[in-house]
Short mmCIF file of C-alpha atoms in Angstrom, two decimals:
data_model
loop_
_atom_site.label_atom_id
_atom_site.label_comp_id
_atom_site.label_asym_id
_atom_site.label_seq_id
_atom_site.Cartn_x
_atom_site.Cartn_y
_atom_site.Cartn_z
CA UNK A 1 -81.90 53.68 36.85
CA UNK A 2 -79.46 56.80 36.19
CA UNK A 3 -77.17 54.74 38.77
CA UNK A 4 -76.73 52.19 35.62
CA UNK A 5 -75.39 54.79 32.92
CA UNK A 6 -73.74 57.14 35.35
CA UNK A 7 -70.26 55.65 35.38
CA UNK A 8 -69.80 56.65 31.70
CA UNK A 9 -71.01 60.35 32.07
CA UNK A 10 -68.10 63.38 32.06
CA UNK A 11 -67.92 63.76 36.62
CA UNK A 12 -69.63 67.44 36.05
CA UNK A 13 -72.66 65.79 33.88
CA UNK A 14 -73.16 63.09 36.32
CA UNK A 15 -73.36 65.08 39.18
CA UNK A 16 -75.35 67.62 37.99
CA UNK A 17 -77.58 64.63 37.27
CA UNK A 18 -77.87 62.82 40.39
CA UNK A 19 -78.79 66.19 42.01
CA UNK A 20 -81.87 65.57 40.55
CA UNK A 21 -84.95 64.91 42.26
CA UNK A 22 -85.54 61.28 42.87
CA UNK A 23 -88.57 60.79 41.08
CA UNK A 24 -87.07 62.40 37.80
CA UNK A 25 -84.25 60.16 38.00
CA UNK A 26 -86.39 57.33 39.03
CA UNK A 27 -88.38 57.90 35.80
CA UNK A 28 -85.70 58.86 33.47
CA UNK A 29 -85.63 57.54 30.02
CA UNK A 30 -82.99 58.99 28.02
CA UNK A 31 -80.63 61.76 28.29
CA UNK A 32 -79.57 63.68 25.40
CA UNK A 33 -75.89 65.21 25.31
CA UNK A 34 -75.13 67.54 22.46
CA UNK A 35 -71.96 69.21 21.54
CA UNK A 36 -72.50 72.72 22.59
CA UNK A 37 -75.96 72.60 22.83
CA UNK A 38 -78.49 72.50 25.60
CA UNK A 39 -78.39 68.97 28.19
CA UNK A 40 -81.85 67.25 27.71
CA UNK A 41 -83.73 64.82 29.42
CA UNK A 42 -87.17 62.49 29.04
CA UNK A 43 -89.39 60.90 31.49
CA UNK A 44 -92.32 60.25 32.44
CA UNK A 45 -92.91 60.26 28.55
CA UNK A 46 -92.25 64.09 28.37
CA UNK A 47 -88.97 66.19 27.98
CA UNK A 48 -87.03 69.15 29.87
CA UNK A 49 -83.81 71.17 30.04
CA UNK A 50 -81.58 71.35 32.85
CA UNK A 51 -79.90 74.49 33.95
CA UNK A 52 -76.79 74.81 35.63
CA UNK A 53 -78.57 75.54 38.97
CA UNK A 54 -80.03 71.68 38.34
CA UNK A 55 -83.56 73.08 37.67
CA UNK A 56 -85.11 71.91 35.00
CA UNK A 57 -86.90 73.80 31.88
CA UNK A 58 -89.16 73.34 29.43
CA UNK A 59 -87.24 75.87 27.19
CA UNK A 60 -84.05 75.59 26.09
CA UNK A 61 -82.49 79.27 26.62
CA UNK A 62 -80.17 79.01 29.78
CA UNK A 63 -79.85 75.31 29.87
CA UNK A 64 -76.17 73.23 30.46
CA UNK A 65 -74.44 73.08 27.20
CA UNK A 66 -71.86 69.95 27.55
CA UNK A 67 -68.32 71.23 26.04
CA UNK A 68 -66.17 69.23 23.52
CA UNK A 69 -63.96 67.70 26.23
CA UNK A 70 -67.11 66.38 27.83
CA UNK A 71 -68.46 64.97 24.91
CA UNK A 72 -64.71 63.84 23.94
CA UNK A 73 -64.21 62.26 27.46
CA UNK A 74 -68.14 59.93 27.22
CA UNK A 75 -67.00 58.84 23.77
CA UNK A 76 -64.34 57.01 25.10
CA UNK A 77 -65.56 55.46 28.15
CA UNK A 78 -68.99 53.99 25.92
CA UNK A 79 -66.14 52.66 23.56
CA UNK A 80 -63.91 51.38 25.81
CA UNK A 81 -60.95 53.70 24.44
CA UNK A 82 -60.94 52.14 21.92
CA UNK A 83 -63.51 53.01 18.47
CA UNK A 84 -61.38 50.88 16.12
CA UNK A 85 -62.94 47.68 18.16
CA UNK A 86 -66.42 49.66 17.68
CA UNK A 87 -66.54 49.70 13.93
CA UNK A 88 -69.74 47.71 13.41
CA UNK A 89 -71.60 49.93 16.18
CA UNK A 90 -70.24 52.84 14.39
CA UNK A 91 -71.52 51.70 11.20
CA UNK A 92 -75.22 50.76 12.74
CA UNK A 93 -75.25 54.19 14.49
CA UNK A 94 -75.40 52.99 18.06
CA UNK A 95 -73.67 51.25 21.15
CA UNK A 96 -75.29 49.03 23.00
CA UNK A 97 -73.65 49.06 26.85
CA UNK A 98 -73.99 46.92 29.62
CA UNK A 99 -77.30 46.37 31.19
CA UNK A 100 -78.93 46.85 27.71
CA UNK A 101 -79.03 50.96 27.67
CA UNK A 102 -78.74 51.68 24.27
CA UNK A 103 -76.65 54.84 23.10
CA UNK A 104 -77.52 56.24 19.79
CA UNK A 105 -74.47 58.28 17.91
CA UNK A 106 -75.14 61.49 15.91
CA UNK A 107 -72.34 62.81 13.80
CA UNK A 108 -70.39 62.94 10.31
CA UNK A 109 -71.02 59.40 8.47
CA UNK A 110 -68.04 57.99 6.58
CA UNK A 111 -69.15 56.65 2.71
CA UNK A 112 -67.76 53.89 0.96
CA UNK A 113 -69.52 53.38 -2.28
CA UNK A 114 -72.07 55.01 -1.13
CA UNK A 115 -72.71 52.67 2.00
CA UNK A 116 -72.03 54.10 5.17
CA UNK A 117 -69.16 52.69 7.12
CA UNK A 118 -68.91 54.53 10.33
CA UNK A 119 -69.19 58.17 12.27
CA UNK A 120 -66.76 60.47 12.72
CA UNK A 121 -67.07 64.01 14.57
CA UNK A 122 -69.67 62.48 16.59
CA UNK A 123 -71.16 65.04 18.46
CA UNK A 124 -74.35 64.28 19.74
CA UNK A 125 -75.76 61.42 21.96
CA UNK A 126 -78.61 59.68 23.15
CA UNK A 127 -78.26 57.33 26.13
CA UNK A 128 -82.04 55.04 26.18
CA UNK A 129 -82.02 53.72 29.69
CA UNK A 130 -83.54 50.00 29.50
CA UNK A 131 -85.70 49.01 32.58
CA UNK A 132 -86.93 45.40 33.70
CA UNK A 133 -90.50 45.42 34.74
CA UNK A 134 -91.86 42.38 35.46
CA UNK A 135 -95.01 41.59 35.06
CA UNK A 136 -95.39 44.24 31.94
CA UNK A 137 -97.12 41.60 30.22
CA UNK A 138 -99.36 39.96 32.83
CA UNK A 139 -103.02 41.40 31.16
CA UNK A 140 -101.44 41.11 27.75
CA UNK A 141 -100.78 37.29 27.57
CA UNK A 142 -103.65 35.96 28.28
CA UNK A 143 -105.66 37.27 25.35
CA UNK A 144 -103.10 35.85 23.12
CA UNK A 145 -102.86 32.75 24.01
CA UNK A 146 -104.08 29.62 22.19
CA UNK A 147 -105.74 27.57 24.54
CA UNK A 148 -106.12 24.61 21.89
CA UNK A 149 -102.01 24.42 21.11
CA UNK A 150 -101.70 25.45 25.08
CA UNK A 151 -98.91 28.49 23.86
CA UNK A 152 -99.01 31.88 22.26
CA UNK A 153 -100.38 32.75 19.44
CA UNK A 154 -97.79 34.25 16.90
CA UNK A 155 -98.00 38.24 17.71
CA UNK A 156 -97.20 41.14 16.03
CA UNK A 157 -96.50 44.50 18.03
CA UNK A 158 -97.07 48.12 17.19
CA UNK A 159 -95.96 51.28 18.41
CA UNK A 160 -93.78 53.85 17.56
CA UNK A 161 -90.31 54.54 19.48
CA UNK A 162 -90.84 54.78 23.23
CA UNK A 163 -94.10 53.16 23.91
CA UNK A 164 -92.87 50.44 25.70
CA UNK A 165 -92.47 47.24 23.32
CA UNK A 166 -89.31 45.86 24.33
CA UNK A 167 -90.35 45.93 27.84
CA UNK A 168 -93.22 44.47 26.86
CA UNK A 169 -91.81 41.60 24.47
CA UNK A 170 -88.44 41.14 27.76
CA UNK A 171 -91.48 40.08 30.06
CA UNK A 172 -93.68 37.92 27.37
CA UNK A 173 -90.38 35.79 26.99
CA UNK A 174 -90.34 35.71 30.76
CA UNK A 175 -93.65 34.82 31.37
CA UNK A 176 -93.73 32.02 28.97
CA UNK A 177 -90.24 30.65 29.74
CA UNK A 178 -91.18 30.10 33.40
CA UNK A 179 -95.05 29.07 32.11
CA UNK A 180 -97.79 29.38 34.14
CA UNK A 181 -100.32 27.75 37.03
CA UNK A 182 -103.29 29.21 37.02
CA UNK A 183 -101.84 33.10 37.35
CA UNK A 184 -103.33 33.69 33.51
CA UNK A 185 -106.43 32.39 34.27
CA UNK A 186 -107.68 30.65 32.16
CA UNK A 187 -104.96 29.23 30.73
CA UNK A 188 -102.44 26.94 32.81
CA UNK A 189 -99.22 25.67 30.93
CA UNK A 190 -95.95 24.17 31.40
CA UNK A 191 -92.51 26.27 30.78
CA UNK A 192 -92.19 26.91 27.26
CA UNK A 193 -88.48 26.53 24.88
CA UNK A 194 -88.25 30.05 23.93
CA UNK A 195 -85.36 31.71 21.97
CA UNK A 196 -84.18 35.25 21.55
CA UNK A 197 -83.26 37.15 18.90
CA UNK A 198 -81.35 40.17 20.11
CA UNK A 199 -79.84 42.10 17.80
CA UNK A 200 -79.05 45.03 19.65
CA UNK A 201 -78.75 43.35 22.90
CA UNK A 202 -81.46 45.24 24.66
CA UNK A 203 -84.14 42.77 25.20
CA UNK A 204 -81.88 40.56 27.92
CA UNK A 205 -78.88 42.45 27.84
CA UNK A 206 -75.89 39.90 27.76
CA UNK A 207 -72.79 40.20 29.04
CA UNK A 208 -70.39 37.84 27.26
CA UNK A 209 -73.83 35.69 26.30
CA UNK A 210 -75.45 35.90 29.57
CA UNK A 211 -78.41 37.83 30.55
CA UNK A 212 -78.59 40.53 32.60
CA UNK A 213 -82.24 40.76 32.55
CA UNK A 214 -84.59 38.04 34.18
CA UNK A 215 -85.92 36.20 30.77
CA UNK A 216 -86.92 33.01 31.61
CA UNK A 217 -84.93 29.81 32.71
CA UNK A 218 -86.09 28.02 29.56
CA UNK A 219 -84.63 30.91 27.18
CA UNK A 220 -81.96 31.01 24.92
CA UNK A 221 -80.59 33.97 23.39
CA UNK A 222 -78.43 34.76 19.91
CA UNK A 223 -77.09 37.91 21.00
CA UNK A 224 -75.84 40.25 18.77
CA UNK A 225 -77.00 38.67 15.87
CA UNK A 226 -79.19 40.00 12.85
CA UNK A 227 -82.39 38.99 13.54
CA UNK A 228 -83.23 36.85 10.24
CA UNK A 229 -80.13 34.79 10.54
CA UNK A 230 -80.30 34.48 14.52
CA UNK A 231 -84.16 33.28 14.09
CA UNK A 232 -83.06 30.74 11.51
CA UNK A 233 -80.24 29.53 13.82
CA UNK A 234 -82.22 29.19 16.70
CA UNK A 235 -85.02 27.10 14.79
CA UNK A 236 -81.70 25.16 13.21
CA UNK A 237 -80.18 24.05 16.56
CA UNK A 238 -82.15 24.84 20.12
CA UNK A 239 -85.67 23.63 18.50
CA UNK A 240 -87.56 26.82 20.34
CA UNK A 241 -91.78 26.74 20.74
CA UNK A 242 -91.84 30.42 20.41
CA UNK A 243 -89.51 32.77 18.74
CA UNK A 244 -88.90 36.59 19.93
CA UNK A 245 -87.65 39.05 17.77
CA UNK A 246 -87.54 43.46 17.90
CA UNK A 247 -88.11 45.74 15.42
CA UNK A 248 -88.41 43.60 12.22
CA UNK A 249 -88.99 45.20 8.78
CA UNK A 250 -86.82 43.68 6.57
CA UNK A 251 -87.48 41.42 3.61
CA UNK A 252 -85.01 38.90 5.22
CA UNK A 253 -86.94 38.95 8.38
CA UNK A 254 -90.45 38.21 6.54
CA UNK A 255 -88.74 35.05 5.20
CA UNK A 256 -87.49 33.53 8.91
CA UNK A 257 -90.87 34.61 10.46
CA UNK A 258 -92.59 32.83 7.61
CA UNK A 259 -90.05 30.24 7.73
CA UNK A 260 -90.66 30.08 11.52
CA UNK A 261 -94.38 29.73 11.24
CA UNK A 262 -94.36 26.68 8.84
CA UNK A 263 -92.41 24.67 11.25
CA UNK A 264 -95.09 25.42 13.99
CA UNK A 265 -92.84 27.96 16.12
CA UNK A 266 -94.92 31.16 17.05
CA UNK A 267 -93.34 34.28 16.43
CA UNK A 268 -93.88 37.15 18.48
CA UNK A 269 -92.31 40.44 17.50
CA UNK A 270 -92.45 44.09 17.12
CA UNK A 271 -92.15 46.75 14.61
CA UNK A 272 -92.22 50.58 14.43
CA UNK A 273 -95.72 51.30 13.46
CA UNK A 274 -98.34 53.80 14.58
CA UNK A 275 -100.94 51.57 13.60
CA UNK A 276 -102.05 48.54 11.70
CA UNK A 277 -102.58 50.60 8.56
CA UNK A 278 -99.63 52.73 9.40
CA UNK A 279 -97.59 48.83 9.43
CA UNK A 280 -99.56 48.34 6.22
CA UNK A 281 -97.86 50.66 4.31
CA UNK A 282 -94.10 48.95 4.99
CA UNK A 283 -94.49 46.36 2.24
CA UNK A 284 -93.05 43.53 3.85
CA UNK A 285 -95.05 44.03 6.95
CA UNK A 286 -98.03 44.07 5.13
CA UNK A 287 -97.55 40.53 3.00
CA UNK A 288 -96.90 39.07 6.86
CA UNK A 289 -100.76 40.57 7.86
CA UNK A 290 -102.67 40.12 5.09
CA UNK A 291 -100.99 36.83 5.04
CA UNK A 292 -102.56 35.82 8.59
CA UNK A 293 -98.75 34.81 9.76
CA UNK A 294 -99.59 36.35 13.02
CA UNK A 295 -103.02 35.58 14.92
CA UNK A 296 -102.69 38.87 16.48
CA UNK A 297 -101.80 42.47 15.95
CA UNK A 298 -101.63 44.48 19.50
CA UNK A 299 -101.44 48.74 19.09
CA UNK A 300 -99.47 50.61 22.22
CA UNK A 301 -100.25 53.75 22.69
CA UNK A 302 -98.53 55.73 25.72
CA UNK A 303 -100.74 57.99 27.81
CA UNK A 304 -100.38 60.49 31.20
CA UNK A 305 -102.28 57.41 32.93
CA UNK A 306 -100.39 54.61 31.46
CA UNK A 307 -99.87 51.97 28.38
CA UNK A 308 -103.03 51.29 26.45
CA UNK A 309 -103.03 48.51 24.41
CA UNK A 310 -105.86 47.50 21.67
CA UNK A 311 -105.86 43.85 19.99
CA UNK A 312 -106.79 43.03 16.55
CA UNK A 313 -107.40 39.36 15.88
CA UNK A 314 -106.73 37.28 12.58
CA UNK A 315 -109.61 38.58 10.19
CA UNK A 316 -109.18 42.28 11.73
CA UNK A 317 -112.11 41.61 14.64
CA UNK A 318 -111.16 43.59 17.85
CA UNK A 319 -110.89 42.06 20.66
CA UNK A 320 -112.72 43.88 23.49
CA UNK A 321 -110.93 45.80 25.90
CA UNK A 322 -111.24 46.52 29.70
CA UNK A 323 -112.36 49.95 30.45
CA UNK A 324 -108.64 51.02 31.48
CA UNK A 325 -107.76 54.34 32.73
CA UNK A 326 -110.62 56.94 31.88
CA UNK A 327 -110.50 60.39 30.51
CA UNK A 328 -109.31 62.23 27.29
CA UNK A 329 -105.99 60.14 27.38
CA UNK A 330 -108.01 57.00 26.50
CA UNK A 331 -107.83 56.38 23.37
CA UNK A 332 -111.03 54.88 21.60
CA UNK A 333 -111.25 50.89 21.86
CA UNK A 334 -108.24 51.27 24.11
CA UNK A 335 -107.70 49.03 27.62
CA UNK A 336 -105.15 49.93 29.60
CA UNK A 337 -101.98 47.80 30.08
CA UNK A 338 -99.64 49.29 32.74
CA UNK A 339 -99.57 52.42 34.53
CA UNK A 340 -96.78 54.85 33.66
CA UNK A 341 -94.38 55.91 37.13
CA UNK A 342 -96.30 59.29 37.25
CA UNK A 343 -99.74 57.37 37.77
CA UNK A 344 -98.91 55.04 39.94
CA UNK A 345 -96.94 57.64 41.83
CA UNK A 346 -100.94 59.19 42.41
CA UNK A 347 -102.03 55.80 43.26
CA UNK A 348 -99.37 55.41 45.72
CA UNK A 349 -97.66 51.90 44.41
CA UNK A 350 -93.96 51.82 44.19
#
């Protein structure tokens, strides 16, 4: 995956990071360039430091510290040369680049009336290297799914940063978009009309409004596009079944998902939460809940063995779980949904 971001790195950055070991890079997640400060790396859901030698360390004393002119030189190739044409990115904090990698900005924000407007002196960096698995949902789906209206039932999903629910929600529009014969048993059902809200481009990744990323071919996608208006434009003129949607919080977003689920479209989406009580206490996420807008509420939690997912149906029953990777990683009620690289590295799968 490094082989996707590396054109944009400073040539003494990139090499120094395709000298690393191929399992590292196969497993890479984000790399973290700071002005002056050490060069940082995370996979397999942990972190390290890389010294000039290439090793890498858990401490930070030593490590590469990328210079001004390095810094200076990625700015400009994520912009294009050009920030002016970047001034919404700027303002939002990231830049979303081709193949869906999203690169977070650090820096001095500009104020106008008291609103931020953009970065300047951007000095730090955080490059999130989007993957494609498919497949990520195949022991998900088929506990949500409503085998009376033959579809999904409208899902909410819960996890804080890095757990794995874009992945997730990429391969859920998949799935349903190319429907299913008899691979979720029990449940059989024609392609479905789904549509895409993708705000920051990550979920399929367009390129001048076409995916990158394998979603379906009954999909359509409002790139770009804040996801309240997008979802209101989709159910306005493509007539989806089931609407998808990252990272929704805001009051406006409530309304379209409420909006959404009136007209008979399931939603599913995904929010930063720890929990369901941790979602609780984001007001607008809680009226949505206690509300019973979405049949199902589905916790991720990352582990050494893998994802572990637990589902929490309408009235707050659990829904019970397969036994799932075993050991103090488990979390209670927990099943497990995918293995991370470093397990199934043990297991011996690709």
């Amino acid at each position: 995956m490094l082989s996707h971001v590396s054109h944009l790195l400073p040539l003494e950055l990139k090499r120094l990071l395709e000298d690393l070991p191929a399992e590292v890079k196969g497993s890479l997640e984000e790399i973290r360039i700071r002005e002056n400060r050490p060069l940082e790396i995370a996979y397999r859901g942990g972190f390290r430091f890389i010294a000039p030698d290439g090793s890498l360390k858990l401490h930070a004393e030593g490590a590469v510290r990328p210079t001004p002119e390095q810094c200076r030189k990625l700015l400009e190739r994520i912009t294009n040369y050009s920030l002016y044409a970047m001034e919404e990115e700027l303002r939002r904090g990231y830049i979303t680049v081709s193949g869906g990698h999203r690169i977070g900005l650090a820096g001095r924000t500009i104020l106008d009336g008291g609103m931020v407007r953009g970065i300047r002196d951007i000095g730090g960096f955080n490059i999130r290297i989007a993957r494609e698995v498919i497949g990520a949902a195949s022991h998900l789906l088929p506990k949500l799914m409503d085998s009376g209206k033959g579809t999904i039932g409208s899902t909410l999903i819960l996890a804080p940063p890095q757990q794995g629910k874009t992945t997730l929600v990429r391969d859920v529009a998949r799935s349903l978009s190319y429907g299913c014969s008899g691979v979720l048993e029990p449940f059989s059902f024609l392609g479905k009309k789904v549509g895409i809200v993708d705000e920051r481009s990550e979920i399929a990744a367009c390129v001048r409004g076409i995916p990158t990323f394998d979603i379906g071919p009954r999909t359509d996608v409002m790139d770009a596009c804040p996801k309240a208006e997008g979802m209101m434009m989709l159910l306005r003129s493509m007539s989806p079944e089931v609407l998808i949607a990252d990272e929704i919080g805001r009051p406006e977003d409530a309304d379209a998902i409420r909006e959404a689920s009136h007209a008979g479209v399931s939603v599913v989406a995904t929010a930063h939460a720890y929990d369901v009580q941790d979602a609780k206490g984001r007001p607008e996420l809680a009226k949505l809940i206690e509300s019973g807008t979405f049949t199902h509420l589905v916790e991720l939690r990352r582990t050494a063995d893998g994802i572990m997912h637990r589902i929490t149906n309408a009235g707050g029953v659990l829904s019970s779980q397969p036994s799932g990777a075993k050991g103090r990683d488990q979390p209670q009620g927990f099943g497990l949904l995918g293995l991370t690289a470093a397990a199934r590295s043990r297991a011996g799968e690709p």
